[in-house]
């Protein structure tokens, strides 16, 4: 189930890239970024107010991580992407976005100390090789590199966002994504208006809002859920299928040409993603005693006692304590498996 959740997030975001490219013909990048995130925020606000869920609320100590994630992923990242889309094809941009998973993994491994093995490292190398093939152009100028460089910078912003969001992933994912949209949307709209841009027509606003709700809002909710169960680097690896879907959709939507270079780059990236998603990690490990709150059902990691008012076999959320436990089973570096190796 966590893998399907991560892939669902990737599908929604991947399909939003060529749609955003179409909308760029109707509005300014800053304005479009604001409409995309505004649509995500407003749509999720409706879900937050009316849908019944059992999730932990954000704690005050988590707000600094969420603020950093909003700034990097909600303001800086989308504007860099949309600027890059004005200078490169949607299919090229979609494949370049595979770098988000690589940069997410690098930060998770070397800054946030998430474990990795040789298979994952080889997969990352294959993805990077695909990016090099994709952008190799003899006699390239600095101007030619501005578009790809902006998209790579967007990937770095989202990689920072992903790792900071991992810090709050046990909290309500709808609340997290809603706050990001409600902050990032107005900020980007304000910047666009101050820069002299005008709001587009009603049909463009509606299309951007719907695209933002699905491709940024719902996608982010699923991404946070996947972070909770798979860890940052593995979720980023699964999410790396998004650019392939975006590149595929750009061919009929925008008339992009399928070239040998594009196919070769895509093949290298596909090998890298396959190595990531087929990893199996199992060894004897020990869980330290831990107390926290999140949505859960009772399993081998959750065997605490309830009073008669809570059904332990249905999802519920409350503060609970994990006893010290030593065992072996396949696992990812999720919220309960952050041990050293």
mmCIF file with all atom_site columns, N, CA, C and O in Angstrom, residues 34-62:
data_model
loop_
_atom_site.group_PDB
_atom_site.id
_atom_site.type_symbol
_atom_site.label_atom_id
_atom_site.label_alt_id
_atom_site.label_comp_id
_atom_site.label_asym_id
_atom_site.label_entity_id
_atom_site.label_seq_id
_atom_site.pdbx_PDB_ins_code
_atom_site.Cartn_x
_atom_site.Cartn_y
_atom_site.Cartn_z
_atom_site.occupancy
_atom_site.B_iso_or_equiv
_atom_site.pdbx_formal_charge
_atom_site.auth_seq_id
_atom_site.auth_comp_id
_atom_site.auth_asym_id
_atom_site.auth_atom_id
_atom_site.pdbx_PDB_model_num
ATOM 1   N N  . UNK A 1 34 ? 1.097   30.863 -8.108 1.00 0.00 ? 34 UNK A N  1
ATOM 2   C CA . UNK A 1 34 ? 0.129   31.238 -7.089 1.00 0.00 ? 34 UNK A CA 1
ATOM 3   C C  . UNK A 1 34 ? -1.209  30.548 -7.283 1.00 0.00 ? 34 UNK A C  1
ATOM 4   O O  . UNK A 1 34 ? -1.842  30.091 -6.318 1.00 0.00 ? 34 UNK A O  1
ATOM 5   N N  . UNK A 1 35 ? -1.655  30.440 -8.526 1.00 0.00 ? 35 UNK A N  1
ATOM 6   C CA . UNK A 1 35 ? -2.937  29.792 -8.805 1.00 0.00 ? 35 UNK A CA 1
ATOM 7   C C  . UNK A 1 35 ? -2.869  28.291 -8.535 1.00 0.00 ? 35 UNK A C  1
ATOM 8   O O  . UNK A 1 35 ? -3.837  27.697 -8.024 1.00 0.00 ? 35 UNK A O  1
ATOM 9   N N  . UNK A 1 36 ? -1.750  27.684 -8.872 1.00 0.00 ? 36 UNK A N  1
ATOM 10  C CA . UNK A 1 36 ? -1.597  26.243 -8.635 1.00 0.00 ? 36 UNK A CA 1
ATOM 11  C C  . UNK A 1 36 ? -1.652  25.933 -7.137 1.00 0.00 ? 36 UNK A C  1
ATOM 12  O O  . UNK A 1 36 ? -2.400  25.056 -6.693 1.00 0.00 ? 36 UNK A O  1
ATOM 13  N N  . UNK A 1 37 ? -0.849  26.667 -6.363 1.00 0.00 ? 37 UNK A N  1
ATOM 14  C CA . UNK A 1 37 ? -0.838  26.411 -4.923 1.00 0.00 ? 37 UNK A CA 1
ATOM 15  C C  . UNK A 1 37 ? -2.105  26.930 -4.245 1.00 0.00 ? 37 UNK A C  1
ATOM 16  O O  . UNK A 1 37 ? -2.575  26.348 -3.253 1.00 0.00 ? 37 UNK A O  1
ATOM 17  N N  . UNK A 1 38 ? -2.664  28.016 -4.755 1.00 0.00 ? 38 UNK A N  1
ATOM 18  C CA . UNK A 1 38 ? -3.926  28.497 -4.204 1.00 0.00 ? 38 UNK A CA 1
ATOM 19  C C  . UNK A 1 38 ? -5.036  27.478 -4.403 1.00 0.00 ? 38 UNK A C  1
ATOM 20  O O  . UNK A 1 38 ? -5.847  27.226 -3.495 1.00 0.00 ? 38 UNK A O  1
ATOM 21  N N  . UNK A 1 39 ? -5.081  26.873 -5.595 1.00 0.00 ? 39 UNK A N  1
ATOM 22  C CA . UNK A 1 39 ? -6.070  25.826 -5.845 1.00 0.00 ? 39 UNK A CA 1
ATOM 23  C C  . UNK A 1 39 ? -5.886  24.644 -4.920 1.00 0.00 ? 39 UNK A C  1
ATOM 24  O O  . UNK A 1 39 ? -6.864  24.065 -4.416 1.00 0.00 ? 39 UNK A O  1
ATOM 25  N N  . UNK A 1 40 ? -4.632  24.287 -4.680 1.00 0.00 ? 40 UNK A N  1
ATOM 26  C CA . UNK A 1 40 ? -4.352  23.190 -3.748 1.00 0.00 ? 40 UNK A CA 1
ATOM 27  C C  . UNK A 1 40 ? -4.812  23.548 -2.343 1.00 0.00 ? 40 UNK A C  1
ATOM 28  O O  . UNK A 1 40 ? -5.455  22.742 -1.654 1.00 0.00 ? 40 UNK A O  1
ATOM 29  N N  . UNK A 1 41 ? -4.492  24.761 -1.893 1.00 0.00 ? 41 UNK A N  1
ATOM 30  C CA . UNK A 1 41 ? -4.834  25.165 -0.534 1.00 0.00 ? 41 UNK A CA 1
ATOM 31  C C  . UNK A 1 41 ? -6.332  25.254 -0.295 1.00 0.00 ? 41 UNK A C  1
ATOM 32  O O  . UNK A 1 41 ? -6.850  24.740 0.708  1.00 0.00 ? 41 UNK A O  1
ATOM 33  N N  . UNK A 1 42 ? -7.050  25.888 -1.216 1.00 0.00 ? 42 UNK A N  1
ATOM 34  C CA . UNK A 1 42 ? -8.500  26.051 -1.053 1.00 0.00 ? 42 UNK A CA 1
ATOM 35  C C  . UNK A 1 42 ? -9.205  24.701 -1.137 1.00 0.00 ? 42 UNK A C  1
ATOM 36  O O  . UNK A 1 42 ? -10.111 24.387 -0.342 1.00 0.00 ? 42 UNK A O  1
ATOM 37  N N  . UNK A 1 43 ? -8.805  23.877 -2.106 1.00 0.00 ? 43 UNK A N  1
ATOM 38  C CA . UNK A 1 43 ? -9.422  22.559 -2.235 1.00 0.00 ? 43 UNK A CA 1
ATOM 39  C C  . UNK A 1 43 ? -9.225  21.710 -0.999 1.00 0.00 ? 43 UNK A C  1
ATOM 40  O O  . UNK A 1 43 ? -10.158 21.047 -0.518 1.00 0.00 ? 43 UNK A O  1
ATOM 41  N N  . UNK A 1 44 ? -8.007  21.715 -0.461 1.00 0.00 ? 44 UNK A N  1
ATOM 42  C CA . UNK A 1 44 ? -7.733  20.918 0.734  1.00 0.00 ? 44 UNK A CA 1
ATOM 43  C C  . UNK A 1 44 ? -8.367  21.518 1.984  1.00 0.00 ? 44 UNK A C  1
ATOM 44  O O  . UNK A 1 44 ? -8.671  20.790 2.932  1.00 0.00 ? 44 UNK A O  1
ATOM 45  N N  . UNK A 1 45 ? -8.584  22.833 1.994  1.00 0.00 ? 45 UNK A N  1
ATOM 46  C CA . UNK A 1 45 ? -9.304  23.445 3.118  1.00 0.00 ? 45 UNK A CA 1
ATOM 47  C C  . UNK A 1 45 ? -10.722 22.882 3.203  1.00 0.00 ? 45 UNK A C  1
ATOM 48  O O  . UNK A 1 45 ? -11.227 22.587 4.291  1.00 0.00 ? 45 UNK A O  1
ATOM 49  N N  . UNK A 1 46 ? -11.352 22.713 2.047  1.00 0.00 ? 46 UNK A N  1
ATOM 50  C CA . UNK A 1 46 ? -12.695 22.122 2.020  1.00 0.00 ? 46 UNK A CA 1
ATOM 51  C C  . UNK A 1 46 ? -12.656 20.692 2.550  1.00 0.00 ? 46 UNK A C  1
ATOM 52  O O  . UNK A 1 46 ? -13.498 20.283 3.359  1.00 0.00 ? 46 UNK A O  1
ATOM 53  N N  . UNK A 1 47 ? -11.644 19.928 2.106  1.00 0.00 ? 47 UNK A N  1
ATOM 54  C CA . UNK A 1 47 ? -11.498 18.556 2.594  1.00 0.00 ? 47 UNK A CA 1
ATOM 55  C C  . UNK A 1 47 ? -11.253 18.557 4.102  1.00 0.00 ? 47 UNK A C  1
ATOM 56  O O  . UNK A 1 47 ? -11.847 17.762 4.846  1.00 0.00 ? 47 UNK A O  1
ATOM 57  N N  . UNK A 1 48 ? -10.403 19.459 4.550  1.00 0.00 ? 48 UNK A N  1
ATOM 58  C CA . UNK A 1 48 ? -10.046 19.532 5.975  1.00 0.00 ? 48 UNK A CA 1
ATOM 59  C C  . UNK A 1 48 ? -11.257 19.843 6.846  1.00 0.00 ? 48 UNK A C  1
ATOM 60  O O  . UNK A 1 48 ? -11.411 19.300 7.943  1.00 0.00 ? 48 UNK A O  1
ATOM 61  N N  . UNK A 1 49 ? -12.140 20.712 6.350  1.00 0.00 ? 49 UNK A N  1
ATOM 62  C CA . UNK A 1 49 ? -13.284 21.132 7.145  1.00 0.00 ? 49 UNK A CA 1
ATOM 63  C C  . UNK A 1 49 ? -14.408 20.099 7.176  1.00 0.00 ? 49 UNK A C  1
ATOM 64  O O  . UNK A 1 49 ? -15.129 19.983 8.177  1.00 0.00 ? 49 UNK A O  1
ATOM 65  N N  . UNK A 1 50 ? -14.549 19.319 6.105  1.00 0.00 ? 50 UNK A N  1
ATOM 66  C CA . UNK A 1 50 ? -15.734 18.474 5.993  1.00 0.00 ? 50 UNK A CA 1
ATOM 67  C C  . UNK A 1 50 ? -15.456 16.973 5.989  1.00 0.00 ? 50 UNK A C  1
ATOM 68  O O  . UNK A 1 50 ? -16.377 16.187 6.213  1.00 0.00 ? 50 UNK A O  1
ATOM 69  N N  . UNK A 1 51 ? -14.227 16.552 5.731  1.00 0.00 ? 51 UNK A N  1
ATOM 70  C CA . UNK A 1 51 ? -13.937 15.118 5.706  1.00 0.00 ? 51 UNK A CA 1
ATOM 71  C C  . UNK A 1 51 ? -13.539 14.648 7.105  1.00 0.00 ? 51 UNK A C  1
ATOM 72  O O  . UNK A 1 51 ? -12.747 15.306 7.795  1.00 0.00 ? 51 UNK A O  1
ATOM 73  N N  . UNK A 1 52 ? -14.069 13.541 7.525  1.00 0.00 ? 52 UNK A N  1
ATOM 74  C CA . UNK A 1 52 ? -13.745 12.997 8.854  1.00 0.00 ? 52 UNK A CA 1
ATOM 75  C C  . UNK A 1 52 ? -12.470 12.170 8.744  1.00 0.00 ? 52 UNK A C  1
ATOM 76  O O  . UNK A 1 52 ? -12.360 11.251 7.944  1.00 0.00 ? 52 UNK A O  1
ATOM 77  N N  . UNK A 1 53 ? -11.467 12.515 9.585  1.00 0.00 ? 53 UNK A N  1
ATOM 78  C CA . UNK A 1 53 ? -10.196 11.799 9.574  1.00 0.00 ? 53 UNK A CA 1
ATOM 79  C C  . UNK A 1 53 ? -9.719  11.630 11.008 1.00 0.00 ? 53 UNK A C  1
ATOM 80  O O  . UNK A 1 53 ? -10.103 12.390 11.904 1.00 0.00 ? 53 UNK A O  1
ATOM 81  N N  . UNK A 1 54 ? -8.878  10.653 11.222 1.00 0.00 ? 54 UNK A N  1
ATOM 82  C CA . UNK A 1 54 ? -8.278  10.456 12.544 1.00 0.00 ? 54 UNK A CA 1
ATOM 83  C C  . UNK A 1 54 ? -6.772  10.619 12.395 1.00 0.00 ? 54 UNK A C  1
ATOM 84  O O  . UNK A 1 54 ? -6.050  9.677  12.079 1.00 0.00 ? 54 UNK A O  1
ATOM 85  N N  . UNK A 1 55 ? -6.307  11.855 12.549 1.00 0.00 ? 55 UNK A N  1
ATOM 86  C CA . UNK A 1 55 ? -4.896  12.172 12.355 1.00 0.00 ? 55 UNK A CA 1
ATOM 87  C C  . UNK A 1 55 ? -4.407  13.069 13.488 1.00 0.00 ? 55 UNK A C  1
ATOM 88  O O  . UNK A 1 55 ? -5.188  13.810 14.094 1.00 0.00 ? 55 UNK A O  1
ATOM 89  N N  . UNK A 1 56 ? -3.118  13.016 13.747 1.00 0.00 ? 56 UNK A N  1
ATOM 90  C CA . UNK A 1 56 ? -2.508  13.881 14.761 1.00 0.00 ? 56 UNK A CA 1
ATOM 91  C C  . UNK A 1 56 ? -2.372  15.301 14.216 1.00 0.00 ? 56 UNK A C  1
ATOM 92  O O  . UNK A 1 56 ? -1.980  15.489 13.057 1.00 0.00 ? 56 UNK A O  1
ATOM 93  N N  . UNK A 1 57 ? -2.693  16.290 15.038 1.00 0.00 ? 57 UNK A N  1
ATOM 94  C CA . UNK A 1 57 ? -2.511  17.687 14.645 1.00 0.00 ? 57 UNK A CA 1
ATOM 95  C C  . UNK A 1 57 ? -1.039  18.070 14.727 1.00 0.00 ? 57 UNK A C  1
ATOM 96  O O  . UNK A 1 57 ? -0.271  17.480 15.471 1.00 0.00 ? 57 UNK A O  1
ATOM 97  N N  . UNK A 1 58 ? -0.660  19.087 13.961 1.00 0.00 ? 58 UNK A N  1
ATOM 98  C CA . UNK A 1 58 ? 0.704   19.595 14.009 1.00 0.00 ? 58 UNK A CA 1
ATOM 99  C C  . UNK A 1 58 ? 1.030   20.108 15.405 1.00 0.00 ? 58 UNK A C  1
ATOM 100 O O  . UNK A 1 58 ? 0.245   20.848 16.005 1.00 0.00 ? 58 UNK A O  1
ATOM 101 N N  . UNK A 1 59 ? 2.204   19.726 15.919 1.00 0.00 ? 59 UNK A N  1
ATOM 102 C CA . UNK A 1 59 ? 2.665   20.227 17.206 1.00 0.00 ? 59 UNK A CA 1
ATOM 103 C C  . UNK A 1 59 ? 3.447   21.527 16.999 1.00 0.00 ? 59 UNK A C  1
ATOM 104 O O  . UNK A 1 59 ? 3.999   21.775 15.928 1.00 0.00 ? 59 UNK A O  1
ATOM 105 N N  . UNK A 1 60 ? 3.499   22.359 18.037 1.00 0.00 ? 60 UNK A N  1
ATOM 106 C CA . UNK A 1 60 ? 4.170   23.655 17.918 1.00 0.00 ? 60 UNK A CA 1
ATOM 107 C C  . UNK A 1 60 ? 5.641   23.501 17.555 1.00 0.00 ? 60 UNK A C  1
ATOM 108 O O  . UNK A 1 60 ? 6.199   24.321 16.818 1.00 0.00 ? 60 UNK A O  1
ATOM 109 N N  . UNK A 1 61 ? 6.284   22.448 18.038 1.00 0.00 ? 61 UNK A N  1
ATOM 110 C CA . UNK A 1 61 ? 7.694   22.239 17.739 1.00 0.00 ? 61 UNK A CA 1
ATOM 111 C C  . UNK A 1 61 ? 7.962   21.862 16.298 1.00 0.00 ? 61 UNK A C  1
ATOM 112 O O  . UNK A 1 61 ? 9.116   21.896 15.837 1.00 0.00 ? 61 UNK A O  1
ATOM 113 N N  . UNK A 1 62 ? 6.896   21.493 15.554 1.00 0.00 ? 62 UNK A N  1
ATOM 114 C CA . UNK A 1 62 ? 7.066   21.097 14.157 1.00 0.00 ? 62 UNK A CA 1
ATOM 115 C C  . UNK A 1 62 ? 6.905   22.262 13.185 1.00 0.00 ? 62 UNK A C  1
ATOM 116 O O  . UNK A 1 62 ? 7.217   22.130 12.000 1.00 0.00 ? 62 UNK A O  1
#
